[in-house]
Amino acid sequence: MPVLSYVHQLFNAEQCQAYIHTLRWKDRPLQCPRCHSHNVGPWGTYHAQPGLKRYRCKEQGCKRTFNDLTGTLFDRSKRSLTHWILATFLLCLSCSSRRIARELGVHIRTGYRWCWWLRNAALSYEIGRRLAGTVEADDLYHTAGKKGQAKQGGKKALGRRPRGRRKKREPGRGHYDKDRPAIIAWISRQGGVIVQATRDFTVKTVQKAAGIAVQAGSRLYTDSASSYRALTGYVHDFVNHTQKEYARGEVHENRAECLFSLLKPYLRVFRGISKTNLPGYVGFFQFLRNFHRLTAFEQAEMILYAALDPAIASRARQGDFVTCLDHFNLLQTARN
Ligand SMILES: [Zn+2]
C-alpha cells in the first residue's frame, strides 16, 4: 500500500479557497450574482468548506446570500477545489480525461465532464481570433469515427465492418463522411495559430475556413494543393512539394508542418476521437499553442479565471464555445 494515493491530499484546502477567492474577485467587482448590486456584506462561512466565504446582498427585495463560487463552473460541485485545480493543471499537460480521473480518484464520467467544461472555458480565449501578417497553412486528415456515440453507453453496433485503423487507409483525400475529416492549420509568423477541423478540403470549404481564420489581404504561404491555389483575397505564394521544393527563400510552410508534428502526438493520447468532438480537441490544442510561452500552471490559471466568470461558466457547461468554433459549419453541412 502506498503511503499517499493522491497528490492533491497534500494540498491545503483553505489555501486553495483563498487562491480561488483572489482569482474570482481580483478584476471583478464584488457584486450580487442575481441583482448585480454592489451593496453586499460578509455573511459567515461554511462548516464543511473551510475558507469559502459567504456574502449577503443588502438590496431590498433581494436579500439573498451567495459565496465565492456562486454561478461559476465549480458551483455545487461535490468535489473540492483542490480536485478542480489539479484537474485543470493536468488538462494543460495534455492528459486524457481517463488519466485525470485516475489521478484524482473520481469516476471516469466525472473526469470526462470536467474536461469538457474546462476545455470550453479555455476556448473562450480563442473565440474571434484572427491572424494577420504572413500566414502559413497546411492540411492533414485525421481518422475520427463515432467513439462514445452510443446512447446508452457501451458499445454500439457499427452497421458496417470495423474500420481496421491499423490497416492501410484508402488513398486520396479524407472526408467527414469517410470518418476522416480534414484539419487545417493557419500559423502566423507574427504569432498566433488557428487550427480548424473541416468537413473536407474542397475549394469552397478552404475559402470559408480562410475567411474565418485569416484577415483579407494577408500574405499566405502554402503547398501546391489546388484548393489553396484557388483562394481569393490573399497575396498567395506556394512551394511545390511534388517537385521536391520545400523552401524558396521566404516562401515555405515549415511552421505549419511543425505544428502538425505537435498536434499528432497530442491527439494520439486520446486513443481515437469522435468526429463530432474533433473541434473541441483541436480548439483546445490551439489554446495551448497560442499560450505556449506560459507554463502549464499559468495556462491552468487562465482557464480557472475564465471558469470563475458566471457568464463563461454557463456557456461552458452547455458546450457553447465548441459550437461557436463550428458555427460556420466547417465540419458538418447541417446540424440536426
Ligand atoms: Zn442581490
mmCIF file of N, CA and C in Angstrom, residues 208-262:
data_model
loop_
_atom_site.group_PDB
_atom_site.id
_atom_site.type_symbol
_atom_site.label_atom_id
_atom_site.label_comp_id
_atom_site.label_asym_id
_atom_site.label_seq_id
_atom_site.Cartn_x
_atom_site.Cartn_y
_atom_site.Cartn_z
ATOM 1 N N LYS A 208 -13.867 29.331 -47.103
ATOM 2 C CA LYS A 208 -14.640 29.702 -45.921
ATOM 3 C C LYS A 208 -13.757 29.682 -44.673
ATOM 4 N N ALA A 209 -12.954 28.620 -44.566
ATOM 5 C CA ALA A 209 -12.063 28.498 -43.411
ATOM 6 C C ALA A 209 -11.070 29.644 -43.370
ATOM 7 N N ALA A 210 -10.511 30.003 -44.540
ATOM 8 C CA ALA A 210 -9.550 31.105 -44.599
ATOM 9 C C ALA A 210 -10.205 32.414 -44.208
ATOM 10 N N GLY A 211 -11.451 32.596 -44.658
ATOM 11 C CA GLY A 211 -12.174 33.820 -44.325
ATOM 12 C C GLY A 211 -12.358 33.997 -42.832
ATOM 13 N N ILE A 212 -12.539 32.871 -42.112
ATOM 14 C CA ILE A 212 -12.710 32.936 -40.662
ATOM 15 C C ILE A 212 -11.367 33.165 -39.971
ATOM 16 N N ALA A 213 -10.314 32.503 -40.474
ATOM 17 C CA ALA A 213 -9.060 32.473 -39.733
ATOM 18 C C ALA A 213 -8.122 33.630 -40.062
ATOM 19 N N VAL A 214 -8.105 34.054 -41.312
ATOM 20 C CA VAL A 214 -7.062 34.986 -41.753
ATOM 21 C C VAL A 214 -7.687 36.264 -42.296
ATOM 22 N N GLN A 215 -7.108 37.398 -41.890
ATOM 23 C CA GLN A 215 -7.594 38.681 -42.373
ATOM 24 C C GLN A 215 -7.346 38.823 -43.871
ATOM 25 N N ALA A 216 -8.303 39.391 -44.574
ATOM 26 C CA ALA A 216 -8.163 39.582 -46.014
ATOM 27 C C ALA A 216 -6.940 40.450 -46.297
ATOM 28 N N GLY A 217 -6.254 40.147 -47.397
ATOM 29 C CA GLY A 217 -5.089 40.920 -47.776
ATOM 30 C C GLY A 217 -3.791 40.431 -47.163
ATOM 31 N N SER A 218 -3.860 39.435 -46.278
ATOM 32 C CA SER A 218 -2.636 38.908 -45.672
ATOM 33 C C SER A 218 -1.846 38.107 -46.699
ATOM 34 N N ARG A 219 -0.566 37.906 -46.366
ATOM 35 C CA ARG A 219 0.290 37.097 -47.233
ATOM 36 C C ARG A 219 0.159 35.640 -46.819
ATOM 37 N N LEU A 220 -0.046 34.751 -47.762
ATOM 38 C CA LEU A 220 -0.319 33.357 -47.455
ATOM 39 C C LEU A 220 0.703 32.462 -48.147
ATOM 40 N N TYR A 221 1.379 31.605 -47.375
ATOM 41 C CA TYR A 221 2.304 30.641 -47.957
ATOM 42 C C TYR A 221 1.773 29.233 -47.710
ATOM 43 N N THR A 222 1.632 28.453 -48.765
ATOM 44 C CA THR A 222 1.090 27.093 -48.622
ATOM 45 C C THR A 222 1.851 26.130 -49.509
ATOM 46 N N ASP A 223 1.361 24.880 -49.548
ATOM 47 C CA ASP A 223 1.880 23.960 -50.551
ATOM 48 C C ASP A 223 1.039 24.101 -51.823
ATOM 49 N N SER A 224 1.262 23.215 -52.774
ATOM 50 C CA SER A 224 0.683 23.459 -54.101
ATOM 51 C C SER A 224 -0.712 22.857 -54.264
ATOM 52 N N ALA A 225 -1.384 22.490 -53.164
ATOM 53 C CA ALA A 225 -2.728 21.922 -53.292
ATOM 54 C C ALA A 225 -3.656 22.889 -54.020
ATOM 55 N N SER A 226 -4.496 22.336 -54.913
ATOM 56 C CA SER A 226 -5.295 23.199 -55.789
ATOM 57 C C SER A 226 -6.286 24.055 -54.997
ATOM 58 N N SER A 227 -6.741 23.557 -53.822
ATOM 59 C CA SER A 227 -7.700 24.343 -53.036
ATOM 60 C C SER A 227 -7.074 25.633 -52.529
ATOM 61 N N TYR A 228 -5.782 25.623 -52.229
ATOM 62 C CA TYR A 228 -5.111 26.850 -51.807
ATOM 63 C C TYR A 228 -4.911 27.773 -52.997
ATOM 64 N N ARG A 229 -4.587 27.171 -54.145
ATOM 65 C CA ARG A 229 -4.289 27.993 -55.323
ATOM 66 C C ARG A 229 -5.515 28.751 -55.800
ATOM 67 N N ALA A 230 -6.696 28.202 -55.479
ATOM 68 C CA ALA A 230 -7.933 28.865 -55.911
ATOM 69 C C ALA A 230 -8.385 29.959 -54.949
ATOM 70 N N LEU A 231 -7.677 30.128 -53.826
ATOM 71 C CA LEU A 231 -8.091 31.111 -52.819
ATOM 72 C C LEU A 231 -8.063 32.525 -53.390
ATOM 73 N N THR A 232 -9.058 33.315 -53.020
ATOM 74 C CA THR A 232 -9.059 34.717 -53.442
ATOM 75 C C THR A 232 -9.022 35.609 -52.201
ATOM 76 N N GLY A 233 -8.523 36.822 -52.394
ATOM 77 C CA GLY A 233 -8.500 37.798 -51.306
ATOM 78 C C GLY A 233 -7.196 37.817 -50.541
ATOM 79 N N TYR A 234 -6.200 37.040 -50.961
ATOM 80 C CA TYR A 234 -4.924 36.998 -50.255
ATOM 81 C C TYR A 234 -3.766 37.110 -51.242
ATOM 82 N N VAL A 235 -2.619 37.573 -50.741
ATOM 83 C CA VAL A 235 -1.396 37.542 -51.534
ATOM 84 C C VAL A 235 -0.814 36.154 -51.339
ATOM 85 N N HIS A 236 -0.860 35.325 -52.355
ATOM 86 C CA HIS A 236 -0.584 33.908 -52.173
ATOM 87 C C HIS A 236 0.673 33.475 -52.916
ATOM 88 N N ASP A 237 1.455 32.646 -52.258
ATOM 89 C CA ASP A 237 2.600 32.021 -52.907
ATOM 90 C C ASP A 237 2.724 30.618 -52.356
ATOM 91 N N PHE A 238 3.265 29.688 -53.152
ATOM 92 C CA PHE A 238 3.320 28.309 -52.670
ATOM 93 C C PHE A 238 4.594 27.602 -53.105
ATOM 94 N N VAL A 239 4.930 26.570 -52.366
ATOM 95 C CA VAL A 239 6.059 25.718 -52.749
ATOM 96 C C VAL A 239 5.493 24.424 -53.316
ATOM 97 N N ASN A 240 6.237 23.827 -54.226
ATOM 98 C CA ASN A 240 5.742 22.637 -54.905
ATOM 99 C C ASN A 240 6.427 21.392 -54.355
ATOM 100 N N HIS A 241 5.720 20.700 -53.466
ATOM 101 C CA HIS A 241 6.326 19.525 -52.835
ATOM 102 C C HIS A 241 6.554 18.380 -53.820
ATOM 103 N N THR A 242 5.716 18.290 -54.829
ATOM 104 C CA THR A 242 5.890 17.194 -55.790
ATOM 105 C C THR A 242 7.205 17.344 -56.559
ATOM 106 N N GLN A 243 7.664 18.588 -56.675
ATOM 107 C CA GLN A 243 8.964 18.800 -57.331
ATOM 108 C C GLN A 243 10.085 18.903 -56.308
ATOM 109 N N LYS A 244 9.828 18.379 -55.116
ATOM 110 C CA LYS A 244 10.811 18.355 -54.031
ATOM 111 C C LYS A 244 11.265 19.764 -53.623
ATOM 112 N N GLU A 245 10.355 20.705 -53.786
ATOM 113 C CA GLU A 245 10.690 22.065 -53.372
ATOM 114 C C GLU A 245 10.016 22.332 -52.025
ATOM 115 N N TYR A 246 10.800 22.535 -50.994
ATOM 116 C CA TYR A 246 10.231 22.713 -49.661
ATOM 117 C C TYR A 246 10.386 24.142 -49.144
ATOM 118 N N ALA A 247 11.372 24.850 -49.680
ATOM 119 C CA ALA A 247 11.508 26.251 -49.303
ATOM 120 C C ALA A 247 12.116 27.001 -50.480
ATOM 121 N N ARG A 248 11.578 28.189 -50.730
ATOM 122 C CA ARG A 248 12.143 29.045 -51.775
ATOM 123 C C ARG A 248 12.289 30.412 -51.150
ATOM 124 N N GLY A 249 13.431 30.643 -50.540
ATOM 125 C CA GLY A 249 13.629 31.903 -49.826
ATOM 126 C C GLY A 249 12.658 32.005 -48.669
ATOM 127 N N GLU A 250 11.861 33.071 -48.713
ATOM 128 C CA GLU A 250 10.876 33.324 -47.657
ATOM 129 C C GLU A 250 9.709 32.337 -47.704
ATOM 130 N N VAL A 251 9.482 31.802 -48.900
ATOM 131 C CA VAL A 251 8.265 31.013 -49.110
ATOM 132 C C VAL A 251 8.465 29.587 -48.613
ATOM 133 N N HIS A 252 7.826 29.249 -47.510
ATOM 134 C CA HIS A 252 7.793 27.859 -47.041
ATOM 135 C C HIS A 252 6.676 27.721 -46.032
ATOM 136 N N GLU A 253 6.352 26.482 -45.691
ATOM 137 C CA GLU A 253 5.274 26.266 -44.712
ATOM 138 C C GLU A 253 5.779 25.354 -43.605
ATOM 139 N N ASN A 254 7.035 25.541 -43.253
ATOM 140 C CA ASN A 254 7.641 24.651 -42.266
ATOM 141 C C ASN A 254 7.039 24.817 -40.875
ATOM 142 N N ARG A 255 6.612 26.043 -40.561
ATOM 143 C CA ARG A 255 5.994 26.234 -39.240
ATOM 144 C C ARG A 255 4.697 25.461 -39.135
ATOM 145 N N ALA A 256 3.915 25.472 -40.228
ATOM 146 C CA ALA A 256 2.638 24.752 -40.217
ATOM 147 C C ALA A 256 2.881 23.249 -40.074
ATOM 148 N N GLU A 257 3.912 22.759 -40.763
ATOM 149 C CA GLU A 257 4.196 21.322 -40.659
ATOM 150 C C GLU A 257 4.699 20.969 -39.273
ATOM 151 N N CYS A 258 5.473 21.885 -38.677
ATOM 152 C CA CYS A 258 5.947 21.669 -37.313
ATOM 153 C C CYS A 258 4.767 21.618 -36.352
ATOM 154 N N LEU A 259 3.775 22.475 -36.594
ATOM 155 C CA LEU A 259 2.590 22.485 -35.726
ATOM 156 C C LEU A 259 1.889 21.129 -35.777
ATOM 157 N N PHE A 260 1.841 20.525 -36.961
ATOM 158 C CA PHE A 260 1.210 19.214 -37.074
ATOM 159 C C PHE A 260 2.026 18.132 -36.372
ATOM 160 N N SER A 261 3.331 18.303 -36.367
ATOM 161 C CA SER A 261 4.158 17.318 -35.667
ATOM 162 C C SER A 261 3.913 17.389 -34.163
ATOM 163 N N LEU A 262 3.357 18.503 -33.692
ATOM 164 C CA LEU A 262 2.962 18.598 -32.281
ATOM 165 C C LEU A 262 1.516 18.160 -32.079
#
